Amino acid sequence: MYRYDEFDEKFVRERVAQFREQVQRRLDGSLTEAEFKPLRLMNGLYLQLHAYMLRVAIPYGVLSADQMRALADIADRYDRGYGHFTTRQNIQFNWPKLVDTPELLDALADVQMHAIQTSGNCIRNVTSDPLAGVAADEVEDPRPTAELLRQWSSLHPEFSYLPRKFKIAVSGSPNDRTAVFFHDVGLRIVRSQSGEVGYQVIVGGGQGRTPVIGAVLRDFLPKGELLGYLEALMRVYNLHGRRDNKYKARIKILVRALGVEAFRSEVDAAYAAAPGPSFELEREELARIAAYFEAPRLPDRENVVGLSCVVRAKDPRFLRWLGRNCSTHKVDGYSAVTVTLKRVGGEPGDASSSAMRTLAALADEYSQSELRVTHEQNIVLPHVASRRLYSLWQELEGAGLGDGNRGLITDIIACPGQDYCALATARAIPVAQGIAASFAAPQDQEDIGPLSIKISGCINACGHHHVGHIGILGLEKGGQEFYQVTLGGDATETPAIGERAGPGFSSSEIVGAVERLVARYREQREGNETFLETYRRVGLKSFRESLYAADT
Amino acid sequence: MQLIRDGRFVCDRWIRIGAETASEGGDSNPAAGCEPADDGRPTLVRGSEIGFDLDPDTPMDRMRHLAKHAALLVVRFPSPTDGRGFSVARTLRDSGFGGELRASGPLIADQYDFLLRSGFDSVEIPRALAKRQPEKFWRDGMNGLGDTYQPRDAEHRAILRRRHATTLGSTERTHAGGESLP
């Protein structure tokens, strides 16, 4: 994985020193709260419902075991023994005191981490594929590009006071695991007909109040031109994006207002007018970074044994886990293992410090000391010898992390909701817990198969409900929580925004509503159809009937 | 307004045309002295040199036209979080403007380095703000950030260029690839 050189190290240290001094000036009154706000946000510090919240970047989701242990220590010292992994490959700590934050940032810098640009109206933490460098379907590892963008966007003088936040995702595979169509800019690494590797540029996707599927801005952008082209694109957005209404300030609104064609012309004109960073420099830097991401040397002996000795294990819980949570690896005889942080009765994405330490130890023992964080709020151990899967699973099971439910109905994404968030209009976590409890039986989950439920506690859609196969949006009316259901959303390379099913449900009705949707799927499915496939075939009407059956 | 150049509070040698906006009374509204130069007449003079106030809304073609005749361009920042001025400065520099580029508005010392790296030479802020953010803040802010990741920053600060100095020399591309353009 990437390691800071002396420049990166110095940069992060200087940033901490600068923030320490900014906090001091806030405390002595020479900075007003209004002036301080964008400065603290650019360092990941939010003022939440009960206290400050610090969001730490996990660039493109890659963590070392040592970094995971440092996060566990931070959870114990500054939070209440927990960290919350988010849908954008970050981790949040909920209770730090303002005066403690510089010290917390020092602790992060000790393990080459930071909170730079995890919030605020700037270019946010760049996200990528949790199976980068591992997935067999990869055109090219997206991590070097993501790291290049992390550096280029860090304290960019021109793009630190944008109309609104700006999120970039990079995917290296045709099968999209990064939601590239739902980012301000999505980059897909593609091969041209002549065999050259470059980028397809997608712009103006997003969720929030106005869900939009991104549009292709450039079919093929050669390597070396990425930073220059992005600077032109950002310049058009910075100059022309709306600033009068924060709900209309994202780039998706500008692209929609201008039309993709006109937006493209603006970007092309800006690109032609501005000398961006040199092609050569970009290529040299990409090559330098890529050297850090060379595949770890996995011992050859492991290959021979393969899966044969693990399938002798007859434990059905293990076999389910093997089927659901283990992905094939580029290298024969290895697997990438997903650990779902979705225990029935737990909070989606939450990890205790002891769970973090367990995962770190298991990464040391089984996965070349490396971990990944996914946008589904799970953890991946990317390089596990397949013959050791049973032994790994037993250790996970012992720590309460052995559920084989990846991608199943209980692998629910939910935002913190009204339990923690100042913006939320309804609770999200209890709904997730209610659904998970209702479908707790593993055989039931297996029978239902792949089904993504995503829950947001307000229209800002942090729980990504628009792209859930079943999306649930918590709202409030007359002091009562109620939940709207959307169906058929899809965050992958076949993107779709869920359709509103009809009137909402109360907090006591919502779990029953999901049960009726699942029952309708089971009646209607043909062969091995998944929920989404059945939905796409039979349409909204049939599912709507089942949802509101009680009324008719 | 208080003018800041090279990290120091300095006197402004430019004279604003239109006496009522030249006084310090303009401080109650930091943007009061900066009207968009719609009619093409200069709003500032210094000897035989002329300058213009620019609103970030001014069409870019118009800005480029004014830049041909001006020794000073003053870019208005309506608020510290309205970052259009950063892109205005970059665009003007890219189109060859070599005169003084000044940022004007309620900006804070923490933004100084970003302003300089975007192409500004000087900043003017309301007097009241200058009292809360004295000269020392601006001197510190000037070098608040050491090395930077943007290749276009000064050679001695630009991490990417220093990393590859031996393989690339210090040559910079002068023009983006235009083959795909209409």
XYZ file of C-alpha atoms in Angstrom:
734
model
C 0.000 0.000 0.000
C 0.985 3.644 -0.295
C 3.540 4.945 2.189
C 4.184 8.622 2.816
C 7.531 9.893 1.634
C 9.215 12.808 3.432
C 7.053 15.325 1.532
C 3.725 13.692 2.457
C 4.851 13.325 6.065
C 5.872 16.978 6.336
C 2.669 18.134 4.628
C 0.387 16.353 7.100
C 2.440 17.505 10.111
C 2.329 21.117 8.931
C -1.395 20.852 8.452
C -1.835 19.687 12.047
C 0.322 22.553 13.315
C -1.740 25.000 11.277
C -5.007 23.607 12.657
C -3.706 23.718 16.241
C -2.985 27.388 15.752
C -6.427 27.970 14.164
C -8.134 26.328 17.162
C -6.090 28.615 19.433
C -7.208 31.686 17.498
C -10.834 30.496 17.689
C -10.528 30.047 21.453
C -8.944 33.496 21.962
C -11.630 35.114 19.793
C -9.530 36.390 16.908
C -11.486 34.045 14.649
C -15.282 34.230 14.744
C -17.276 30.991 14.593
C -18.403 31.977 11.074
C -14.769 32.368 9.988
C -13.631 29.251 11.828
C -16.396 27.019 10.465
C -15.003 26.471 6.942
C -11.526 25.983 8.433
C -12.631 23.275 10.863
C -14.833 21.616 8.260
C -11.843 21.378 5.932
C -10.277 19.387 8.739
C -13.234 17.074 9.191
C -14.663 18.649 12.337
C -18.449 18.952 12.468
C -20.652 20.357 15.171
C -23.265 17.644 15.715
C -26.419 17.169 17.758
C -24.648 16.494 21.063
C -21.014 17.416 20.450
C -18.302 17.696 17.831
C -17.797 14.847 15.378
C -14.474 14.228 13.662
C -14.444 12.439 10.334
C -11.157 10.788 9.430
C -10.223 10.007 5.833
C -9.410 6.460 4.830
C -8.164 7.319 1.340
C -9.765 4.943 -1.173
C -10.588 2.654 1.746
C -7.122 1.169 2.331
C -5.910 0.643 5.919
C -2.900 -1.096 7.433
C -3.250 -3.168 10.581
C -1.249 -0.518 12.468
C -3.595 2.206 11.267
C -6.608 0.162 12.389
C -5.038 -0.213 15.843
C -4.417 3.529 16.000
C -8.099 4.116 15.191
C -9.022 1.752 18.026
C -6.804 3.730 20.421
C -8.454 6.971 19.278
C -11.896 5.419 19.801
C -10.939 4.597 23.386
C -9.261 7.880 24.185
C -11.505 10.419 22.445
C -14.796 8.615 21.678
C -16.638 6.140 23.871
C -14.872 3.059 22.555
C -16.502 3.095 19.119
C -15.842 4.216 15.570
C -18.438 4.506 12.837
C -17.409 3.445 9.326
C -19.288 5.566 6.794
C -20.634 5.042 3.276
C -17.691 7.009 1.865
C -14.834 4.957 3.265
C -14.300 7.301 6.198
C -14.509 6.701 9.923
C -16.268 9.038 12.352
C -15.638 9.621 16.025
C -18.503 11.172 17.871
C -17.374 12.860 21.072
C -14.036 14.687 20.710
C -13.578 18.024 22.490
C -12.452 20.953 20.368
C -9.290 21.461 22.418
C -8.364 17.773 22.018
C -8.683 17.646 18.239
C -5.142 18.831 17.368
C -3.755 16.067 19.593
C -6.077 13.578 17.905
C -4.810 14.740 14.499
C -1.237 14.237 15.747
C -2.109 10.643 16.652
C -3.451 10.163 13.122
C -0.352 11.702 11.556
C 1.760 9.207 13.521
C 0.232 6.467 11.348
C 0.130 8.506 8.110
C -3.524 9.463 8.348
C -5.435 12.731 8.415
C -8.879 14.337 8.358
C -8.110 16.787 5.555
C -11.135 17.631 3.404
C -13.480 15.050 4.865
C -16.069 17.824 5.017
C -16.594 21.369 3.818
C -17.188 22.766 0.347
C -14.069 21.303 -1.171
C -12.912 18.133 -2.930
C -13.633 15.333 -0.479
C -11.870 12.072 0.279
C -11.544 10.167 -3.010
C -13.229 6.766 -2.887
C -12.494 3.590 -4.811
C -13.075 -0.131 -5.149
C -12.527 -2.113 -1.930
C -11.309 -4.989 -4.141
C -8.772 -2.786 -5.972
C -5.667 -4.723 -6.908
C -7.446 -7.954 -6.015
C -10.456 -8.236 -8.344
C -9.961 -10.473 -11.365
C -12.123 -8.226 -13.587
C -9.873 -5.178 -13.192
C -8.626 -3.212 -16.241
C -6.126 -1.497 -13.953
C -5.686 -0.858 -10.254
C -7.598 2.388 -9.491
C -5.608 3.192 -6.336
C -2.679 5.052 -7.982
C -5.162 7.388 -9.695
C -7.057 7.842 -6.418
C -3.814 8.656 -4.569
C -2.793 11.112 -7.297
C -6.165 12.828 -6.861
C -5.801 12.826 -3.065
C -2.565 14.739 -3.399
C -3.676 17.088 -6.182
C -6.895 18.011 -4.348
C -5.245 18.551 -0.939
C -5.444 22.264 -0.096
C -5.891 23.141 -3.758
C -5.757 26.945 -3.724
C -8.416 27.394 -6.396
C -10.911 24.734 -5.294
C -11.129 25.005 -1.506
C -14.139 27.365 -1.472
C -16.457 25.682 -3.965
C -20.228 26.252 -4.130
C -20.676 22.906 -2.372
C -18.912 19.643 -1.531
C -17.359 17.668 -4.365
C -17.021 13.887 -4.372
C -14.892 11.836 -6.739
C -14.843 8.033 -7.108
C -12.473 5.928 -9.205
C -13.314 2.446 -10.496
C -10.867 0.139 -12.258
C -13.341 -2.570 -13.219
C -16.288 -2.875 -15.599
C -18.280 -4.244 -12.644
C -18.698 -1.131 -10.580
C -18.299 -1.406 -6.809
C -17.771 2.317 -6.219
C -21.071 3.896 -7.392
C -19.284 5.985 -10.063
C -22.624 7.076 -11.525
C -23.603 8.691 -8.224
C -20.627 10.992 -7.675
C -19.935 14.588 -8.703
C -17.228 13.072 -10.863
C -16.919 9.336 -11.462
C -13.864 7.976 -13.233
C -13.859 4.547 -14.831
C -10.523 3.189 -15.983
C -11.165 1.811 -19.467
C -9.218 0.455 -22.396
C -9.680 2.166 -25.765
C -10.108 0.202 -28.997
C -6.411 0.653 -29.667
C -5.629 -0.881 -26.290
C -4.595 2.333 -24.528
C -5.655 2.691 -20.885
C -7.389 5.924 -19.886
C -10.488 7.280 -18.176
C -14.166 7.528 -18.919
C -15.332 10.696 -17.156
C -18.836 10.753 -15.661
C -20.183 13.992 -14.231
C -23.120 15.264 -12.224
C -24.329 12.151 -10.484
C -25.472 12.282 -6.907
C -28.066 11.479 -4.319
C -29.301 13.886 -1.683
C -32.537 15.759 -2.301
C -32.177 15.525 -6.056
C -30.971 12.082 -7.126
C -29.307 12.105 -10.549
C -27.507 9.435 -12.544
C -24.240 10.907 -13.819
C -23.729 11.570 -17.543
C -20.708 10.588 -19.616
C -18.714 13.772 -20.216
C -15.713 12.237 -21.927
C -15.668 8.702 -23.312
C -11.920 8.427 -23.268
C -9.479 10.753 -21.549
C -5.858 9.699 -22.069
C -3.645 9.259 -19.034
C -1.570 12.335 -18.398
C -4.513 14.641 -19.087
C -6.509 13.845 -15.978
C -5.408 16.683 -13.695
C -5.584 19.315 -16.429
C -9.032 18.201 -17.531
C -10.334 18.024 -13.967
C -8.980 21.512 -13.248
C -10.931 22.812 -16.245
C -14.079 20.997 -15.105
C -13.706 22.278 -11.540
C -13.071 25.821 -12.798
C -16.352 25.827 -14.739
C -18.159 24.559 -11.650
C -16.437 26.997 -9.288
C -17.313 29.977 -11.484
C -20.833 29.008 -12.501
C -22.243 26.688 -9.835
C -25.075 28.269 -7.863
C -24.199 29.904 -4.571
C -27.558 31.416 -3.702
C -29.146 28.166 -2.505
C -27.116 25.377 -0.922
C -29.662 22.812 -2.056
C -29.048 23.751 -5.681
C -25.305 24.229 -5.455
C -23.990 20.781 -6.403
C -22.523 20.296 -9.867
C -25.435 18.045 -10.869
C -27.732 21.093 -10.821
C -25.349 23.102 -13.010
C -24.970 20.236 -15.500
C -28.716 19.828 -15.618
C -29.333 23.570 -16.044
C -26.806 23.914 -18.875
C -27.377 20.511 -20.440
C -24.515 18.032 -20.800
C -23.560 19.297 -24.283
C -23.220 22.926 -23.200
C -21.397 21.927 -20.026
C -18.962 19.859 -22.105
C -18.284 22.849 -24.396
C -17.560 25.040 -21.376
C -15.130 22.482 -19.975
C -13.436 22.008 -23.358
C -13.031 25.768 -23.726
C -11.584 26.083 -20.219
C -9.255 23.148 -20.915
C -8.036 24.716 -24.144
C -7.428 28.056 -22.419
C -5.489 26.801 -19.409
C -2.127 25.150 -19.247
C -2.755 22.384 -16.750
C -0.079 20.354 -15.002
C 2.247 18.711 -17.503
C 1.351 15.340 -19.014
C 4.809 14.007 -18.247
C 4.674 15.004 -14.602
C 1.316 13.279 -14.182
C 2.553 10.081 -15.809
C 5.765 10.107 -13.765
C 3.842 10.622 -10.544
C 1.331 7.878 -11.382
C 4.209 5.496 -12.042
C 5.895 6.454 -8.770
C 2.685 5.850 -6.822
C 1.839 2.638 -8.688
C 5.092 1.073 -7.464
C 3.674 1.152 -3.915
C 0.651 -0.855 -5.015
C 2.415 -3.781 -6.574
C 0.657 -6.942 -5.475
C 2.133 -8.399 -2.299
C 4.284 -11.433 -2.931
C 1.952 -14.227 -1.933
C 3.724 -17.517 -1.164
C 3.363 -19.954 -4.089
C 3.021 -23.026 -1.904
C -0.408 -21.836 -0.826
C -1.726 -22.127 -4.332
C -1.565 -25.856 -4.572
C -3.849 -26.572 -1.684
C -6.685 -24.314 -2.778
C -10.108 -24.795 -1.333
C -10.021 -28.579 -0.997
C -9.248 -28.645 2.695
C -11.714 -25.961 3.675
C -14.750 -27.585 2.122
C -14.197 -30.594 4.363
C -15.584 -28.389 7.102
C -19.289 -29.124 7.398
C -20.414 -26.242 9.612
C -23.351 -24.684 7.738
C -22.636 -21.220 9.144
C -19.118 -21.460 7.751
C -20.339 -22.674 4.359
C -22.780 -19.791 4.123
C -19.998 -17.349 4.995
C -17.721 -19.011 2.450
C -20.359 -18.599 -0.247
C -21.328 -15.035 0.574
C -18.355 -13.256 2.097
C -15.406 -14.644 0.125
C -14.497 -13.234 -3.308
C -12.087 -14.660 -5.838
C -8.604 -13.166 -5.899
C -6.430 -12.396 -8.918
C -3.935 -14.881 -7.519
C -5.014 -18.535 -7.498
C -5.362 -20.001 -4.037
C -6.215 -16.676 -2.400
C -9.500 -15.017 -1.472
C -10.681 -11.570 -0.455
C -12.810 -11.841 2.669
C -15.548 -9.389 3.625
C -16.326 -8.977 7.305
C -19.798 -7.493 7.632
C -20.295 -4.960 10.412
C -24.029 -5.688 10.456
C -24.634 -7.874 13.438
C -28.322 -8.377 14.186
C -29.057 -5.915 16.992
C -25.989 -3.790 16.228
C -25.652 -0.426 14.512
C -24.656 -0.565 10.810
C -21.016 0.407 10.346
C -20.209 0.649 14.040
C -17.122 -1.094 15.299
C -15.962 -1.272 18.901
C -12.309 -0.690 19.647
C -11.954 -4.356 20.540
C -13.472 -5.409 17.179
C -11.008 -3.054 15.445
C -8.093 -4.606 17.317
C -9.327 -8.099 16.463
C -9.542 -7.168 12.788
C -6.048 -5.653 12.905
C -4.636 -8.809 14.472
C -6.399 -10.984 11.893
C -5.042 -8.795 9.087
C -1.525 -9.343 10.455
C -2.085 -13.064 10.721
C -4.027 -13.736 7.501
C -3.943 -10.786 5.094
C -0.489 -9.221 4.739
C -1.413 -6.659 7.433
C -3.876 -4.987 5.079
C -7.587 -4.101 5.377
C -10.108 -2.246 3.244
C -13.228 -0.296 4.168
C -16.188 -0.604 1.786
C -18.904 1.904 0.978
C -21.321 -0.718 2.282
C -19.794 -0.063 5.716
C -17.986 -3.397 5.847
C -14.322 -4.410 6.170
C -12.346 -6.491 3.674
C -9.304 -8.662 4.387
C -7.956 -8.649 0.837
C -5.269 -11.360 0.682
C -6.277 -14.508 2.563
C -4.838 -17.894 1.599
C -7.911 -19.963 0.746
C -6.690 -22.972 2.711
C -6.801 -20.864 5.866
C -10.359 -19.583 5.416
C -11.865 -21.981 7.936
C -9.378 -21.045 10.579
C -9.944 -17.331 9.881
C -13.698 -17.794 10.070
C -13.448 -19.554 13.420
C -11.557 -16.575 14.807
C -14.082 -14.140 13.358
C -16.947 -16.191 14.728
C -15.312 -16.119 18.165
C -15.305 -12.316 17.990
C -18.931 -12.140 16.844
C -17.891 -11.124 13.318
C -18.540 -14.392 11.486
C -21.917 -13.608 9.869
C -22.134 -14.777 6.255
C -24.597 -12.078 5.199
C -22.758 -9.895 2.697
C -25.208 -8.503 0.144
C -28.157 -10.168 1.892
C -31.214 -8.570 3.440
C -29.499 -8.027 6.808
C -26.445 -6.303 5.232
C -28.270 -3.005 5.630
C -26.788 0.449 5.094
C -28.158 3.095 7.411
C -27.082 6.614 8.313
C -26.775 7.493 12.042
C -30.247 9.069 11.856
C -31.897 11.028 14.614
C -30.040 9.092 17.279
C -26.901 11.117 16.460
C -27.412 13.536 13.601
C -28.630 17.123 13.901
C -30.150 17.090 10.405
C -32.108 13.848 10.689
C -35.894 13.911 10.710
C -36.342 10.295 11.801
C -34.416 7.418 13.307
C -32.691 5.001 10.944
C -30.830 2.559 13.191
C -33.918 1.090 14.947
C -35.513 0.439 11.534
C -32.387 -1.396 10.384
C -32.409 -3.366 13.631
C -36.112 -4.210 13.251
C -35.655 -5.526 9.703
C -32.526 -7.477 10.652
C -34.380 -9.075 13.571
C -37.325 -10.001 11.387
C -35.048 -11.789 8.901
C -32.553 -13.101 11.446
C -32.877 -16.741 10.346
C -29.876 -17.463 8.089
C -31.831 -19.919 5.879
C -34.359 -17.183 5.265
C -31.641 -14.711 4.219
C -30.089 -17.291 1.898
C -33.430 -18.047 0.306
C -34.111 -14.358 -0.346
C -30.648 -13.892 -1.832
C -29.009 -10.604 -2.846
C -31.122 -7.706 -1.593
C -29.805 -4.318 -0.625
C -31.793 -2.261 1.854
C -30.602 1.281 2.442
C -32.045 3.636 5.024
C -31.676 7.414 5.336
C -32.958 9.454 8.265
C -33.616 12.555 6.147
C -33.783 13.774 2.562
C -30.032 14.408 2.471
C -29.829 10.666 1.747
C -26.582 9.791 3.567
C -27.957 6.242 3.853
C -28.127 6.109 0.020
C -31.787 5.054 -0.009
C -32.175 6.179 -3.655
C -29.953 3.306 -4.804
C -31.212 0.595 -2.460
C -33.137 -2.259 -4.069
C -35.449 -1.302 -1.257
C -34.856 2.269 -0.109
C -36.312 3.667 3.089
C -36.453 7.388 3.783
C -37.333 8.558 7.286
C -39.330 11.803 7.478
C -41.338 13.630 10.085
C -44.853 14.991 9.985
C -46.724 16.476 12.919
C -44.116 15.174 15.364
C -44.441 11.590 14.062
C -41.769 9.668 12.171
C -42.873 8.102 8.934
C -41.008 6.169 6.290
C -41.253 6.377 2.515
C -40.344 3.325 0.458
C -38.542 3.415 -2.913
C -37.985 0.347 -5.065
C -35.574 -0.745 -7.767
C -32.562 1.487 -7.034
C -29.147 0.262 -8.163
C -25.693 1.774 -7.422
C -23.716 -0.378 -9.871
C -22.879 -0.187 -13.587
C -26.603 -0.626 -14.342
C -27.556 2.464 -12.350
C -31.122 3.253 -11.367
C -32.850 5.574 -8.927
C -35.533 3.907 -6.856
C -39.181 4.698 -7.607
C -41.489 5.977 -4.871
C -43.931 3.213 -3.963
C -46.651 5.400 -2.442
C -47.691 6.807 0.937
C -45.280 6.288 3.831
C -45.458 3.967 6.826
C -45.243 4.641 10.547
C -42.294 3.324 12.547
C -44.437 0.421 13.742
C -45.544 -0.453 10.182
C -42.303 -0.208 8.234
C -40.862 -3.626 9.096
C -44.160 -5.264 8.095
C -44.075 -3.365 4.810
C -40.617 -4.773 4.028
C -41.877 -8.249 4.944
C -44.737 -7.897 2.433
C -42.316 -6.767 -0.304
C -40.121 -9.788 0.306
C -43.143 -12.095 0.301
C -44.252 -10.653 -3.057
C -40.774 -11.222 -4.483
C -40.838 -14.837 -3.372
C -44.239 -15.356 -5.059
C -43.188 -13.675 -8.278
C -39.596 -14.759 -8.821
C -38.755 -17.119 -11.638
C -35.829 -19.506 -11.353
C -32.802 -17.870 -9.776
C -34.001 -14.331 -10.238
C -32.793 -11.835 -7.657
C -35.120 -9.295 -6.068
C -33.887 -6.591 -8.447
C -34.308 -8.791 -11.526
C -37.835 -9.717 -10.520
C -38.620 -6.077 -9.823
C -37.323 -5.025 -13.225
C -39.437 -7.701 -14.913
C -42.734 -7.296 -13.100
C -42.532 -3.573 -12.301
C -43.629 -1.298 -9.489
C -47.341 -2.033 -9.696
C -47.210 -5.595 -8.417
C -45.026 -4.628 -5.460
C -47.179 -1.623 -4.714
C -50.218 -3.859 -4.488
C -48.497 -6.014 -1.923
C -47.366 -2.991 0.084
C -50.818 -1.509 0.421
C -52.696 -4.829 0.502
C -54.017 -4.074 3.968
C -55.829 -0.971 2.690
C -57.792 -2.712 -0.045
C -9.955 49.236 3.459
C -6.545 47.942 4.526
C -4.183 46.889 1.760
C -1.869 43.920 2.330
C 1.120 43.118 0.162
C 3.999 40.685 0.849
C 2.557 39.992 4.281
C 2.615 43.689 5.298
C -0.032 46.326 5.830
C 0.825 49.022 3.272
C -0.624 52.285 1.930
C -2.602 52.161 -1.251
C -1.112 54.418 -3.959
C -4.084 53.855 -6.219
C -6.851 56.429 -6.202
C -10.411 55.330 -6.562
C -12.373 57.483 -9.021
C -15.508 58.848 -7.429
C -14.683 60.593 -4.128
C -17.564 59.162 -2.100
C -16.245 55.613 -2.436
C -12.625 56.557 -1.759
C -13.195 57.278 1.934
C -12.810 54.781 4.731
C -16.554 54.980 5.198
C -16.828 52.194 2.671
C -15.966 49.762 5.445
C -19.536 49.256 6.565
C -20.015 47.534 3.254
C -16.731 46.010 2.173
C -17.893 45.816 -1.422
C -19.112 49.409 -1.599
C -16.039 50.684 -3.395
C -16.127 48.000 -6.011
C -18.663 48.529 -8.717
C -18.552 46.341 -11.778
C -16.929 48.260 -14.632
C -19.866 47.957 -17.005
C -19.238 51.090 -18.989
C -15.575 50.325 -19.620
C -14.361 53.379 -17.686
C -11.548 52.725 -15.226
C -12.450 52.886 -11.532
C -8.895 53.364 -10.245
C -5.906 55.452 -11.319
C -2.232 55.750 -10.364
C -0.378 58.344 -12.406
C -0.986 57.418 -16.017
C -1.988 53.842 -15.147
C -5.573 52.650 -14.863
C -7.315 49.889 -12.963
C -10.725 48.224 -12.906
C -12.963 46.676 -10.290
C -14.298 43.303 -11.304
C -17.316 41.519 -9.965
C -16.996 37.732 -10.124
C -20.145 37.760 -12.296
C -18.395 39.757 -15.020
C -18.247 37.628 -18.187
C -14.779 36.225 -18.738
C -14.424 37.773 -22.222
C -15.107 41.179 -20.723
C -12.514 40.598 -17.998
C -9.920 39.611 -20.579
C -10.694 42.718 -22.591
C -10.272 45.017 -19.590
C -7.096 43.170 -18.617
C -5.439 44.318 -21.863
C -5.573 47.945 -20.752
C -5.195 47.675 -16.991
C -2.226 47.781 -14.644
C -4.500 46.761 -11.752
C -7.524 44.484 -11.513
C -9.458 44.311 -8.256
C -11.534 41.143 -7.890
C -14.403 41.447 -5.456
C -15.104 38.659 -2.929
C -18.685 39.144 -1.657
C -17.940 36.784 1.256
C -14.973 34.715 2.449
C -16.681 31.496 1.335
C -17.549 32.700 -2.182
C -14.541 31.203 -3.954
C -15.228 32.365 -7.514
C -12.461 34.946 -7.246
C -9.834 32.201 -6.989
C -10.843 30.899 -10.426
C -11.144 34.437 -11.809
C -7.537 35.088 -10.793
C -6.282 31.832 -12.275
C -8.095 32.492 -15.541
C -6.745 36.053 -15.810
C -3.193 34.900 -15.150
C -3.577 32.086 -17.686
C -4.732 34.576 -20.297
C -1.521 36.526 -19.751
C -2.445 39.330 -17.368
C 0.832 40.520 -15.835
C -0.327 43.532 -13.828
C -1.333 43.701 -10.174
C -4.165 41.394 -9.203
C -5.910 42.338 -5.985
C -8.532 40.462 -3.945
C -11.014 42.707 -2.158
C -13.483 41.692 0.523
C -13.913 40.202 4.006
C -11.122 37.655 3.530
C -9.142 36.135 6.391
C -5.441 35.489 6.858
C -5.986 31.728 6.574
C -6.934 32.296 2.948
C -3.896 34.398 2.118
C -1.748 31.541 0.886
C -4.565 30.258 -1.350
C -5.000 33.765 -2.772
C -1.312 34.136 -3.558
C -1.130 30.663 -5.116
C -4.159 31.441 -7.290
C -2.354 34.428 -8.793
C -3.186 37.420 -6.576
C -0.465 39.878 -5.495
C -2.383 41.874 -2.924
C -5.464 41.781 -0.704
C -7.639 44.544 0.697
C -9.843 43.929 3.721
C -12.226 46.080 5.765
C -10.513 48.065 8.554
C -12.581 46.409 11.273
C -11.405 42.992 10.119
C -7.804 44.230 9.957
C -8.038 45.108 13.666
C -9.044 41.543 14.555
C -6.581 40.049 12.067
C -3.442 42.169 12.527
C -0.424 42.232 10.266
C 1.281 39.367 12.081
C -1.528 36.974 11.061
C -0.959 37.815 7.433
C 2.783 37.483 7.707
C 2.292 34.034 9.244
C -0.442 33.158 6.754
C 1.857 33.918 3.875
C 3.951 30.881 4.709
C 1.381 29.044 6.775
C 1.571 26.134 4.422
C 4.993 24.920 3.457
C 5.175 22.476 0.601
C 2.152 22.015 -1.626
C 0.878 19.352 -4.025
C -0.162 21.627 -6.878
C 2.399 21.435 -9.672
C 1.837 25.060 -10.638
C 3.048 26.453 -7.331
C 6.510 27.921 -7.021
C 9.208 25.381 -7.787
C 10.646 25.374 -4.259
C 7.254 24.461 -2.766
C 5.718 22.136 -5.374
C 6.094 18.588 -4.084
C 5.277 16.885 -7.386
C 7.849 18.897 -9.294
C 10.543 18.383 -6.669
C 9.928 14.646 -6.618
C 10.511 14.398 -10.334
C 12.943 17.276 -10.831
C 15.740 15.003 -11.960
C 13.704 13.156 -14.598
C 11.687 16.085 -15.911
C 13.752 19.194 -15.353
C 11.511 22.156 -14.635
C 9.750 22.351 -17.998
C 6.040 22.983 -17.841
C 3.512 22.243 -20.486
C 2.285 25.451 -22.009
C -0.929 24.197 -23.481
C -3.401 21.420 -22.759
C -4.025 18.907 -25.513
C -6.539 20.554 -27.793
C -7.071 17.837 -30.355
C -10.545 16.990 -29.083
C -11.789 20.543 -29.148
C -14.295 21.901 -31.654
